[in-house]
Tab-separated table of C-alpha atoms in Angstrom:
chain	number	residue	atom	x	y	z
A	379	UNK	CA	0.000	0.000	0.000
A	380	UNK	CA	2.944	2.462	0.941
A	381	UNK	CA	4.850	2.113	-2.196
A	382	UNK	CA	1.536	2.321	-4.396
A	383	UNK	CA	1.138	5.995	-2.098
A	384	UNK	CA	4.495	7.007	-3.381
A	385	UNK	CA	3.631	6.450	-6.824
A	386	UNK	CA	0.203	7.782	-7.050
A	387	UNK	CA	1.597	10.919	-4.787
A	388	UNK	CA	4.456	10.904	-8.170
A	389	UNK	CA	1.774	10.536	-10.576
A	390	UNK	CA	-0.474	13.257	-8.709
A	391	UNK	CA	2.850	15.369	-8.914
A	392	UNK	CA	3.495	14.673	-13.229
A	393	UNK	CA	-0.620	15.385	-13.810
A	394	UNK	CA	-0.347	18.068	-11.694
A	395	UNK	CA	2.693	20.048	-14.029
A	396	UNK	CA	0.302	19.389	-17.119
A	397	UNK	CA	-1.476	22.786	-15.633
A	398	UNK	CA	2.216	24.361	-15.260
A	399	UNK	CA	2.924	23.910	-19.012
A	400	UNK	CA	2.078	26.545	-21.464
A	401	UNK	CA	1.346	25.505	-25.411
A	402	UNK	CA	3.885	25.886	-27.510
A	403	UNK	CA	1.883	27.688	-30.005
A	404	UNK	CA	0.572	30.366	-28.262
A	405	UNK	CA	3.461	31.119	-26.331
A	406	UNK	CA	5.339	31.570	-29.949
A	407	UNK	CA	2.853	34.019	-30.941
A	408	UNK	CA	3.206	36.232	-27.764
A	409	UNK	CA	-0.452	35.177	-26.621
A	410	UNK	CA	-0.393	36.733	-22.756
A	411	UNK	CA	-1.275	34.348	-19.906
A	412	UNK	CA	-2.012	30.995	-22.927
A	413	UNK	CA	-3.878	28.360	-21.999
A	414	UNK	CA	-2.059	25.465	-20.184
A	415	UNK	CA	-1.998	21.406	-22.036
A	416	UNK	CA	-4.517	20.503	-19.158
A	417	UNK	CA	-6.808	23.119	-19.861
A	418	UNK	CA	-6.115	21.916	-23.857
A	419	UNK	CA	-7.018	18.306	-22.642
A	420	UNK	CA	-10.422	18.890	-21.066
A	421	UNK	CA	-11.473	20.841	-23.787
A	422	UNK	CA	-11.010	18.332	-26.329
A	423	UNK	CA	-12.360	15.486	-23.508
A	424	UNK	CA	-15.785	17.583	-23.631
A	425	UNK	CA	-16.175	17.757	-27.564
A	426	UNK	CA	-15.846	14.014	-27.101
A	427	UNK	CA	-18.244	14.364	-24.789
A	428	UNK	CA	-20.443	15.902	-27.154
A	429	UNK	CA	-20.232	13.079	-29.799
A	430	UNK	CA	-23.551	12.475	-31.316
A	431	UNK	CA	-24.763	8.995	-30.432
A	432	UNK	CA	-24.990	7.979	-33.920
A	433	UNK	CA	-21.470	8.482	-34.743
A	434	UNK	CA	-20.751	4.673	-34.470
A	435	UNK	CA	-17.911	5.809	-31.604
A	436	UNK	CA	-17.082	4.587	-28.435
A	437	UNK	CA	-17.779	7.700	-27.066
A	438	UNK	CA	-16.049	6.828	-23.741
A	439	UNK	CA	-12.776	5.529	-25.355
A	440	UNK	CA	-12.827	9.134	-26.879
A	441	UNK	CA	-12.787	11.252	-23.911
A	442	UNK	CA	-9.824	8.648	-22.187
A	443	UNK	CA	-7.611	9.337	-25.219
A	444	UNK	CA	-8.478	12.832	-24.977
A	445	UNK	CA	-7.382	12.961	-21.551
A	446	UNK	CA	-4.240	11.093	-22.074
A	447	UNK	CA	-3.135	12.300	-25.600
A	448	UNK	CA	-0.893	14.694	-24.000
A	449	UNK	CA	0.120	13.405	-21.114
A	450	UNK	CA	4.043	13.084	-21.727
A	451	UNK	CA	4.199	16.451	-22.080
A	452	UNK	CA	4.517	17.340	-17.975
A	453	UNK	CA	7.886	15.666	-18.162
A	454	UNK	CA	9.320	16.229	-21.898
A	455	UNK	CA	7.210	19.859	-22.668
A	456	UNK	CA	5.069	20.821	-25.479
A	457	UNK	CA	7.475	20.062	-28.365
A	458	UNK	CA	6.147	21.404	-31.881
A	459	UNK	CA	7.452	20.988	-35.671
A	460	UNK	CA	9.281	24.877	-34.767
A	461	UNK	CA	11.604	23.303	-31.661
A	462	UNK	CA	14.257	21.463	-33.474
A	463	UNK	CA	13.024	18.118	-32.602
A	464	UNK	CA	12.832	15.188	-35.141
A	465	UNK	CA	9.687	13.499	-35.223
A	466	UNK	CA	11.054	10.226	-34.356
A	467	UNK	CA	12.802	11.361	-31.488
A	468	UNK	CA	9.766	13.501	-30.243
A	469	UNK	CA	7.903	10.316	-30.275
A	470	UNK	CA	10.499	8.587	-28.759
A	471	UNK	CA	10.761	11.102	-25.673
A	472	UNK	CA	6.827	11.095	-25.599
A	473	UNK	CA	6.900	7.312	-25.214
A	474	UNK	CA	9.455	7.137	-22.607
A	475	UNK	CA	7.666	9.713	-20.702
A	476	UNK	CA	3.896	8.315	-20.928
A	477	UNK	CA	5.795	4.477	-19.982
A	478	UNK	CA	7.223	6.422	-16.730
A	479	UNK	CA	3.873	7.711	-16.075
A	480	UNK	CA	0.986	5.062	-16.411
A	481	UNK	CA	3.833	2.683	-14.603
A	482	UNK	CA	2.955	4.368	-11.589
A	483	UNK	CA	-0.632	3.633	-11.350
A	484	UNK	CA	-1.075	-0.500	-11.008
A	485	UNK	CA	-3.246	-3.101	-12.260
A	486	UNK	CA	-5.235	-2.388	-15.317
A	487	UNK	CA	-5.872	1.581	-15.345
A	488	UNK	CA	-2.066	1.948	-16.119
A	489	UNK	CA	-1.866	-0.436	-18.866
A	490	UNK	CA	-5.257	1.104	-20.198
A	491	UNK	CA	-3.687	4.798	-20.264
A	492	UNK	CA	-0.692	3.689	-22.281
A	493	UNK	CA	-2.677	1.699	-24.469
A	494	UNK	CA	-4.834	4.648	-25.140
A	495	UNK	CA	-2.126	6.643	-25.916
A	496	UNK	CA	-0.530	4.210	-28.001
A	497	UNK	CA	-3.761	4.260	-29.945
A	498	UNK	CA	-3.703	7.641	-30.389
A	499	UNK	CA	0.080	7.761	-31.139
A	500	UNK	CA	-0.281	5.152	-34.299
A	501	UNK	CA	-3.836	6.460	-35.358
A	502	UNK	CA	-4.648	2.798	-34.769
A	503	UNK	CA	-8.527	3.265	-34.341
A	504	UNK	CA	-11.709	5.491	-35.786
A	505	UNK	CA	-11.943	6.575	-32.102
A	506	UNK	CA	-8.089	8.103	-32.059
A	507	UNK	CA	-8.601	9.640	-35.111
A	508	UNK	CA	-11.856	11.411	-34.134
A	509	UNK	CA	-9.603	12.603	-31.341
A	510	UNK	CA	-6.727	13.994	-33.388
A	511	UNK	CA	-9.553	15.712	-35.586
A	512	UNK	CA	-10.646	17.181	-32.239
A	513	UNK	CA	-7.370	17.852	-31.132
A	514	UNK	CA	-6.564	20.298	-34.390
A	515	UNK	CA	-10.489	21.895	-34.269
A	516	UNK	CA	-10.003	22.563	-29.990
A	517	UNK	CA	-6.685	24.749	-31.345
A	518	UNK	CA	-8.881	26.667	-34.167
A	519	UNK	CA	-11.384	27.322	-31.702
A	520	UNK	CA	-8.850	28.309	-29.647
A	521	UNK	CA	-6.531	30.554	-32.015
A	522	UNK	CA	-9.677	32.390	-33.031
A	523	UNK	CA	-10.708	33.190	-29.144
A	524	UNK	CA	-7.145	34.645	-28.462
A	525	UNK	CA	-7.856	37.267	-31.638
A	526	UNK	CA	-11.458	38.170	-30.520
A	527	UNK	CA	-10.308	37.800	-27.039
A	528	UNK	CA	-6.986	40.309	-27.358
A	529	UNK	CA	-8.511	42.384	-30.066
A	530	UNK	CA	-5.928	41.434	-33.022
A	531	UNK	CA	-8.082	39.700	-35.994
A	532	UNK	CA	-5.789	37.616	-38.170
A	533	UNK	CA	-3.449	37.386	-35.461
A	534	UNK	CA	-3.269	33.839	-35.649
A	535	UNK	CA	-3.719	33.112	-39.451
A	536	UNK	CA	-0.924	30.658	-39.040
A	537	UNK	CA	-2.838	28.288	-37.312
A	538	UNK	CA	-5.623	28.399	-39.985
A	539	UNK	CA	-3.143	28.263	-42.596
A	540	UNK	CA	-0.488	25.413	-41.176
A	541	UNK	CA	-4.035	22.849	-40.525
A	542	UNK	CA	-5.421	23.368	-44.065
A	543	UNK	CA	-1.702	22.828	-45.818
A	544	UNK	CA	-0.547	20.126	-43.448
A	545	UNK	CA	-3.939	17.951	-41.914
A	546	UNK	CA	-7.197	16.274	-43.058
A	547	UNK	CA	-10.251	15.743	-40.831
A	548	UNK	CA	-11.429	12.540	-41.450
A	549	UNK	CA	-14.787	12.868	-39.482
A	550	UNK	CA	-18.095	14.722	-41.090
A	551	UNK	CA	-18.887	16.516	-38.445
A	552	UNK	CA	-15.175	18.106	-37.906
A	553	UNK	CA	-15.348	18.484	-41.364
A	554	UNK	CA	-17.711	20.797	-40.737
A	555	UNK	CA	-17.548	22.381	-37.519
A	556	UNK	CA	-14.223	23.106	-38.997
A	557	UNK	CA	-15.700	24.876	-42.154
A	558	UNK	CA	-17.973	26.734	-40.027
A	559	UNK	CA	-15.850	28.284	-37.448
A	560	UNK	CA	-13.424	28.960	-40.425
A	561	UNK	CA	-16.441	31.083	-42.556
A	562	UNK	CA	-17.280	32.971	-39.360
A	563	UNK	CA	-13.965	34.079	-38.979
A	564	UNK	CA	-13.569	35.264	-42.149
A	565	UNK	CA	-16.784	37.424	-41.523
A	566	UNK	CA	-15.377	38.849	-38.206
A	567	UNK	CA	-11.962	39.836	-40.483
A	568	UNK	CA	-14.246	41.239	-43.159
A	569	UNK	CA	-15.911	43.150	-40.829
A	570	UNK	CA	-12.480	44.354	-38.655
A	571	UNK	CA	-11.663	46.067	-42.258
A	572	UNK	CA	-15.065	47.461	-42.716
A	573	UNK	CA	-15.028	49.054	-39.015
A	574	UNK	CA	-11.197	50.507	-39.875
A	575	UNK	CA	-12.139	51.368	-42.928
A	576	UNK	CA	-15.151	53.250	-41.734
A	577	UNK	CA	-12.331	54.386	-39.086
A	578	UNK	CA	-10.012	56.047	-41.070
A	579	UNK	CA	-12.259	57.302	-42.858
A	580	UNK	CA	-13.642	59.506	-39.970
A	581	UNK	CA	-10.183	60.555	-39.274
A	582	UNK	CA	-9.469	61.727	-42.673
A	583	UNK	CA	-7.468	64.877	-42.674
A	584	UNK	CA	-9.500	68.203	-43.134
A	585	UNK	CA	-8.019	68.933	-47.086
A	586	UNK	CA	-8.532	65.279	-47.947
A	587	UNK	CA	-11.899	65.642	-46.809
A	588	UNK	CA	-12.752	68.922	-48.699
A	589	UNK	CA	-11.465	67.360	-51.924
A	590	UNK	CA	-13.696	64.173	-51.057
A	591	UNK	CA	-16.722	66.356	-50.627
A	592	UNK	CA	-16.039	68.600	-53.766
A	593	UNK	CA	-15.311	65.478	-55.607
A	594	UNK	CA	-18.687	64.449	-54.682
A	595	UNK	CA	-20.065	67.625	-55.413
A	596	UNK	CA	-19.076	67.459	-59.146
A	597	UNK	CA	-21.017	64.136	-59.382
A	598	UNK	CA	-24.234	65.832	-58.637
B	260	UNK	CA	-27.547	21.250	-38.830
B	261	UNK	CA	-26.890	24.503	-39.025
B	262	UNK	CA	-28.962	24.891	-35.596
B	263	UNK	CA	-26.893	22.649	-34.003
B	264	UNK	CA	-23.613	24.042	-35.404
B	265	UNK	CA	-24.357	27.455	-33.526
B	266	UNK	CA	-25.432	25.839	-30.535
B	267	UNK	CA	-21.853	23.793	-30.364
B	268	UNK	CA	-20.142	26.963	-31.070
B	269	UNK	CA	-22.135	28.718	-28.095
B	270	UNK	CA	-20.878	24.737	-26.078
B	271	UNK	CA	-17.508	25.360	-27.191
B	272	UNK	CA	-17.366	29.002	-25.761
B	273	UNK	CA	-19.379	28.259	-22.691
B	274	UNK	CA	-16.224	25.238	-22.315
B	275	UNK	CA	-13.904	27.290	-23.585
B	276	UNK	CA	-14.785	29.777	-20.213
B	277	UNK	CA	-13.416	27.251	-17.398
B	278	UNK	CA	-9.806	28.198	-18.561
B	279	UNK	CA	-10.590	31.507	-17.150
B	280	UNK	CA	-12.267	31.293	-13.978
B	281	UNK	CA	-9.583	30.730	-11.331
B	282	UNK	CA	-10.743	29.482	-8.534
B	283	UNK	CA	-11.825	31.265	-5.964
B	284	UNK	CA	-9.928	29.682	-2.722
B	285	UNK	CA	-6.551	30.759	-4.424
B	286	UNK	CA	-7.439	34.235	-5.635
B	287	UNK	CA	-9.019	34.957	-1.617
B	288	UNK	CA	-5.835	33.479	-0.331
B	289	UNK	CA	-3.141	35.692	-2.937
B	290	UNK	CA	-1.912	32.678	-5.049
B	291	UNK	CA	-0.475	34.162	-7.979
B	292	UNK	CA	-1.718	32.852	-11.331
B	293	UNK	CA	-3.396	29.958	-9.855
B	294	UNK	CA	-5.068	27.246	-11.457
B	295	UNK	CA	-8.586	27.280	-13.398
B	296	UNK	CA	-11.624	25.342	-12.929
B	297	UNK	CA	-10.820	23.280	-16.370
B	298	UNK	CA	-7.344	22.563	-14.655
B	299	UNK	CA	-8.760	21.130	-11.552
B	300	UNK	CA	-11.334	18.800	-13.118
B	301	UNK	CA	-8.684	17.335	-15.417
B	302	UNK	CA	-6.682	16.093	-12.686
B	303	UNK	CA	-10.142	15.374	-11.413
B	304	UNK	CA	-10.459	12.971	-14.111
B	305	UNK	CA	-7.270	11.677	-14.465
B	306	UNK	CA	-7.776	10.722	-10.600
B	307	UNK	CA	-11.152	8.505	-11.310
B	308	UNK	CA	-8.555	7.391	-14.824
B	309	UNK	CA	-6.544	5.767	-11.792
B	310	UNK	CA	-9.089	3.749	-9.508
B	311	UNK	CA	-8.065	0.716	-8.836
B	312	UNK	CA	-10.050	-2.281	-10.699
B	313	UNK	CA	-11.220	-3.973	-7.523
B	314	UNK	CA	-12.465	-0.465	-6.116
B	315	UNK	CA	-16.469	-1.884	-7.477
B	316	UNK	CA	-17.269	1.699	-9.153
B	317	UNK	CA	-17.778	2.513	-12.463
B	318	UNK	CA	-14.942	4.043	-13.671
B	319	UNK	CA	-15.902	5.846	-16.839
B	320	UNK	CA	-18.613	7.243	-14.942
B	321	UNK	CA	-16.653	8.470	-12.220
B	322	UNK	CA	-14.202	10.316	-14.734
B	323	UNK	CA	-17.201	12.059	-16.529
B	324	UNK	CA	-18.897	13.225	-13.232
B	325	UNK	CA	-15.638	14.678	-12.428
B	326	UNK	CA	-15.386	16.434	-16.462
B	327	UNK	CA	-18.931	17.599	-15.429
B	328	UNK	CA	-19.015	18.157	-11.827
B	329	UNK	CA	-18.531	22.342	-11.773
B	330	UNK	CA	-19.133	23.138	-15.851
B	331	UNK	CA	-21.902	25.670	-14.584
B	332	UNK	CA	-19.096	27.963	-12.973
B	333	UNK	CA	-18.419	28.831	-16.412
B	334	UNK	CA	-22.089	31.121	-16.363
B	335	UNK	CA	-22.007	31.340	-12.532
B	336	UNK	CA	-18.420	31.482	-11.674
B	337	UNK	CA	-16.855	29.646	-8.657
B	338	UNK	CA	-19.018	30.236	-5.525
B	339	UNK	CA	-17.227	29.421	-2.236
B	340	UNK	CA	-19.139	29.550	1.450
B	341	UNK	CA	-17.271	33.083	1.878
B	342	UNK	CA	-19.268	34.757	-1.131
B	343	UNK	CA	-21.770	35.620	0.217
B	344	UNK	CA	-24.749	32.981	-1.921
B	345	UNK	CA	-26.871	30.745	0.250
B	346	UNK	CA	-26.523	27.088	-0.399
B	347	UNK	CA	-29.740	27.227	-1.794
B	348	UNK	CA	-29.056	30.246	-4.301
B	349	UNK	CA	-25.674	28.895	-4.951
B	350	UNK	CA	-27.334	25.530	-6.034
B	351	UNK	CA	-30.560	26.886	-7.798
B	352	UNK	CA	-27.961	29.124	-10.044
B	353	UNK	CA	-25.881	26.061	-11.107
B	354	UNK	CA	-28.522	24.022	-11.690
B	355	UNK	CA	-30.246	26.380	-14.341
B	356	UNK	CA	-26.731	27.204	-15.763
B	357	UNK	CA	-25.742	23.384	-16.070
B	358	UNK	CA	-29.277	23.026	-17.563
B	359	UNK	CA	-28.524	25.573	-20.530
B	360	UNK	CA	-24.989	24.269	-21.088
B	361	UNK	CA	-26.616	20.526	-21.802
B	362	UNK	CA	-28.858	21.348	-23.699
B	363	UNK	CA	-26.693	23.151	-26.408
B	364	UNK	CA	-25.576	19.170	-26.674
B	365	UNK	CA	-28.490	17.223	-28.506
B	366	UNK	CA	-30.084	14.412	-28.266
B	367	UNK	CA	-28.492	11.954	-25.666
B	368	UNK	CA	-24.912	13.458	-24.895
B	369	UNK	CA	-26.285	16.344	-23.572
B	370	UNK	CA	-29.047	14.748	-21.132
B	371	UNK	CA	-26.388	12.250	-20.120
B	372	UNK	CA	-24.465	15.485	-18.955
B	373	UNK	CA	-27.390	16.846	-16.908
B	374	UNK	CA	-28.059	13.922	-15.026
B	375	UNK	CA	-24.398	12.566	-14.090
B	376	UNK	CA	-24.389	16.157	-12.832
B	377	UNK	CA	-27.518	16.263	-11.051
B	378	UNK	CA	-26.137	12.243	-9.402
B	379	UNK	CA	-23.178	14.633	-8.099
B	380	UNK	CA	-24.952	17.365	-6.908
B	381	UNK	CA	-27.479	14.965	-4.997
B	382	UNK	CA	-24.838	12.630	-4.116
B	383	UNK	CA	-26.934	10.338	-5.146
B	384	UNK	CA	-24.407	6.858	-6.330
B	385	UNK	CA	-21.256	5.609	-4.791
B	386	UNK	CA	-19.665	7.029	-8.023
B	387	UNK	CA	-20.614	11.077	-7.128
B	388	UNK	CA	-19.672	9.996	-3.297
B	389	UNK	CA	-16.009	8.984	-4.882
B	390	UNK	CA	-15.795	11.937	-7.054
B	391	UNK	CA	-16.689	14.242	-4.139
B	392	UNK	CA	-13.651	12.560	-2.214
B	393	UNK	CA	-11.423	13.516	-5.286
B	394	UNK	CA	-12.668	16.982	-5.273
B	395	UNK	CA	-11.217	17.552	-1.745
B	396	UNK	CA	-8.169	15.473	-2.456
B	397	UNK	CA	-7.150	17.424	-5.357
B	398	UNK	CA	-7.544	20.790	-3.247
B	399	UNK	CA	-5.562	19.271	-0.847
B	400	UNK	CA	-2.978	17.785	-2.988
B	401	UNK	CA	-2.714	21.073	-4.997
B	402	UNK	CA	-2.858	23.412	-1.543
B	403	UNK	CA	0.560	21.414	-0.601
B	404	UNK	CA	1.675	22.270	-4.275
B	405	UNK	CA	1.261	25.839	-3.974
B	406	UNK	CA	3.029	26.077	-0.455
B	407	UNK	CA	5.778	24.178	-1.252
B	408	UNK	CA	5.704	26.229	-5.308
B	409	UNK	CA	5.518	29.769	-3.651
B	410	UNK	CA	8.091	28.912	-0.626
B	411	UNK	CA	5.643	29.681	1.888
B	412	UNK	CA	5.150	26.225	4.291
B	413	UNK	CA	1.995	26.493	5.671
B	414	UNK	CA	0.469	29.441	4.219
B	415	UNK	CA	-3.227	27.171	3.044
B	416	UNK	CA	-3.619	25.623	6.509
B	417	UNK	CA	-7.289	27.192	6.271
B	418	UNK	CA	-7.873	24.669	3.323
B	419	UNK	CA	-7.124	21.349	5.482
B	420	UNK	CA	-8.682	22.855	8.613
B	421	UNK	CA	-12.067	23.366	6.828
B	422	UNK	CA	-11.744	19.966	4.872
B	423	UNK	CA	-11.082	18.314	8.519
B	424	UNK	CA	-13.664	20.295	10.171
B	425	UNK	CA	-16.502	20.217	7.517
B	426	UNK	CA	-15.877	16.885	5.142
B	427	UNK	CA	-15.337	13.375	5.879
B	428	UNK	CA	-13.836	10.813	3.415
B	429	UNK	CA	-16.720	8.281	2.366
B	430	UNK	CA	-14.108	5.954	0.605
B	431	UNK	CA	-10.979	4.327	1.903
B	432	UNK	CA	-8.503	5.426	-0.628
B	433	UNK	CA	-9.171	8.458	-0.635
B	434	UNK	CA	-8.507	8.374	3.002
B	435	UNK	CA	-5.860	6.778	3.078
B	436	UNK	CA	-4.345	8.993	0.338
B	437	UNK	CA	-5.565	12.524	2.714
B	438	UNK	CA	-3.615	10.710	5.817
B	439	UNK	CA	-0.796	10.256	3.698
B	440	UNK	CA	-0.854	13.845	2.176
B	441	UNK	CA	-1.229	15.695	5.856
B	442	UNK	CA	1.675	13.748	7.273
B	443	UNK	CA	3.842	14.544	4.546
B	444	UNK	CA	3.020	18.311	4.502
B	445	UNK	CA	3.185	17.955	8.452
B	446	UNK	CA	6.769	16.706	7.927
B	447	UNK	CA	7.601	19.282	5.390
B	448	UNK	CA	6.591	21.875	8.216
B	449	UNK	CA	8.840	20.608	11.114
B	450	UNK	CA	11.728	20.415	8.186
B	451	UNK	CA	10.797	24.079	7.147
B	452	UNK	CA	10.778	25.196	11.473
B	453	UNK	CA	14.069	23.327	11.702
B	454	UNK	CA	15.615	24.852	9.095
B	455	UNK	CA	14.159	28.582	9.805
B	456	UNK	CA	16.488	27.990	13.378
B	457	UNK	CA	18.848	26.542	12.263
B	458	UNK	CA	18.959	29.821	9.816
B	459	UNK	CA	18.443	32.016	12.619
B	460	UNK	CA	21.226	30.423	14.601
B	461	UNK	CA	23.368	31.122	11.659
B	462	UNK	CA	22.407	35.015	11.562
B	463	UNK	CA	22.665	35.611	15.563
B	464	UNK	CA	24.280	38.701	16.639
B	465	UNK	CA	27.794	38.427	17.372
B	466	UNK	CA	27.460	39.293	20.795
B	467	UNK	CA	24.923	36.474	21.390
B	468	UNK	CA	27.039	34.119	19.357
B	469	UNK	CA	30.363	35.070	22.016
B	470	UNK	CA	27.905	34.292	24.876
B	471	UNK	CA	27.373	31.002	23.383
B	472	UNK	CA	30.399	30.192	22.903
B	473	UNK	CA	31.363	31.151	27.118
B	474	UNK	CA	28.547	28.591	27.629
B	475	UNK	CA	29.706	25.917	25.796
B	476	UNK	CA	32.849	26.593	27.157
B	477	UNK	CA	32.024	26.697	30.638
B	478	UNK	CA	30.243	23.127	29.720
B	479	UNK	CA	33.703	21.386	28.709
């Protein structure tokens, strides 16, 4: 019983950091105060918990990988394609890290989470790719938030643009959730121009006003 | 379709909220940056992820009561006894807020949602009773983390008083991991007193030092 108290107080300890560390992404792109990969995690665990019944999903298998897709990242960080890290050896730290972790928790729930994970890691099942679908939609969502949020539309156009070049949703409803977060985005933009448009346009030097209305004036 | 696309958009914000709403014990007791109410039910979760097979409870229910559990402080925030809400208030308001986030989510998802809420709130299955127990733990667990974080042993005694004073532990691991917890911060205390004088040994005035020292010497 002691030693299983040491680990779980260990594993408390590693789940715990996964609020300490910050997303790569955001961080990057001088987001203030970003979002941590636990608050990432329960996010994503909640659009699986969301899943319509009809999807033909194990809807609970969803939310575990959800929860555990990131786990290795309290010991070896948020590593993304920008940090210098080959894929193969971010993959290989990832696996090291998520061994170390579900180790400490005995019986079957530890061999479950690294199973999960594995899952999720090899894209083995409909259910782990549903996940990484909602683990690419939870960042849109996310990226377009921080530009409402801090007032800078097309802030984070990277985001938008690195998913469309780089990653296919393979669910429907992604698909389109996807589609329709990207549309109303575009709209906000359009209408960010419009509204500093309209702006400047107020603000318009007093000359370059006169010509504008005697410019008008001739068209009568 | 389109109906339910805007209400998952209006889910996804509502979600999207319980990165921001710190927690309230934290921000009354001067944490700095502490942790949100997403952050604490993911290690909520991962804590049901971690039962142990022979515990008899349902496992995947106990990890989405916890995903669940306080989603209305995204509309109501995070009401503690010292705000100033009756019991009664504090409860009517969640259950109308928890009530308009699950129903953004159609068809069964969303009613699912409700009522594993509604078990918690009434305490109504061994599984809420359990998930309860992990809410306290992880306060616990993550009030050590913050003293021992912020260098300042001792500072969140008010969190383990009320716990002791107001709560009792309905299931024996989580017991058994409190007992463990408290005499491991209790530890960390003495260590933290016996260093402080030991410190304050080192730092005595010289004159109190030489009179020491004639003491010791008178001792030989």
């Amino acid at each position: 019983m002691a030693s299983n108290i040491v680990k779980f107080r260990e594993y408390m300890k590693l789940i715990g950091q996964l609020k300490q560390v910050e997303r790569t992404g955001w961080v990057r792109n001088g987001v203030k105060d970003p979002e941590s990969v636990a608050e990432h995690m329960y996010r994503m665990a909640m659009m699986s918990f969301a899943l319509p019944s009809d999807s033909g999903l194990d809807k609970d298998k969803c939310i575990k990988i959800a929860l555990v897709h990131d786990m290795a990242e309290s010991v070896v960080g948020d590593l993304t394609p920008w940090c210098g890290v080959s894929k193969e050896e971010k993959s290989r730290r990832e696996e090291e890290a998520t061994s170390r972790i579900t180790s400490l928790i005995p019986g079957e729930g530890g061999k479950e989470m690294y199973n999960l994970w594995l899952e999720y890691e090899h894209q083995k099942s409909p259910e782990a790719k549903f996940v990484k679908d909602m683990d690419k939609l939870e960042m849109l969502f996310q990226a377009y938030e921080y530009e409402e949020m801090h007032k800078k539309p097309g802030h984070l156009q990277e985001f938008f643009d690195h998913t469309r070049e780089t990653f296919k949703f393979t669910t429907e409803f992604a698909e389109n959730w996807c589609k329709e977060l990207v549309s109303q985005r575009s709209q906000s933009l359009e209408d960010s121009k419009d509204k500093s448009t309209t702006e400047s346009d107020s603000v318009v030097p007093e000359a370059k006003k006169r010509k504008k209305e005697e410019l008008e004036a001739e068209n009568v």
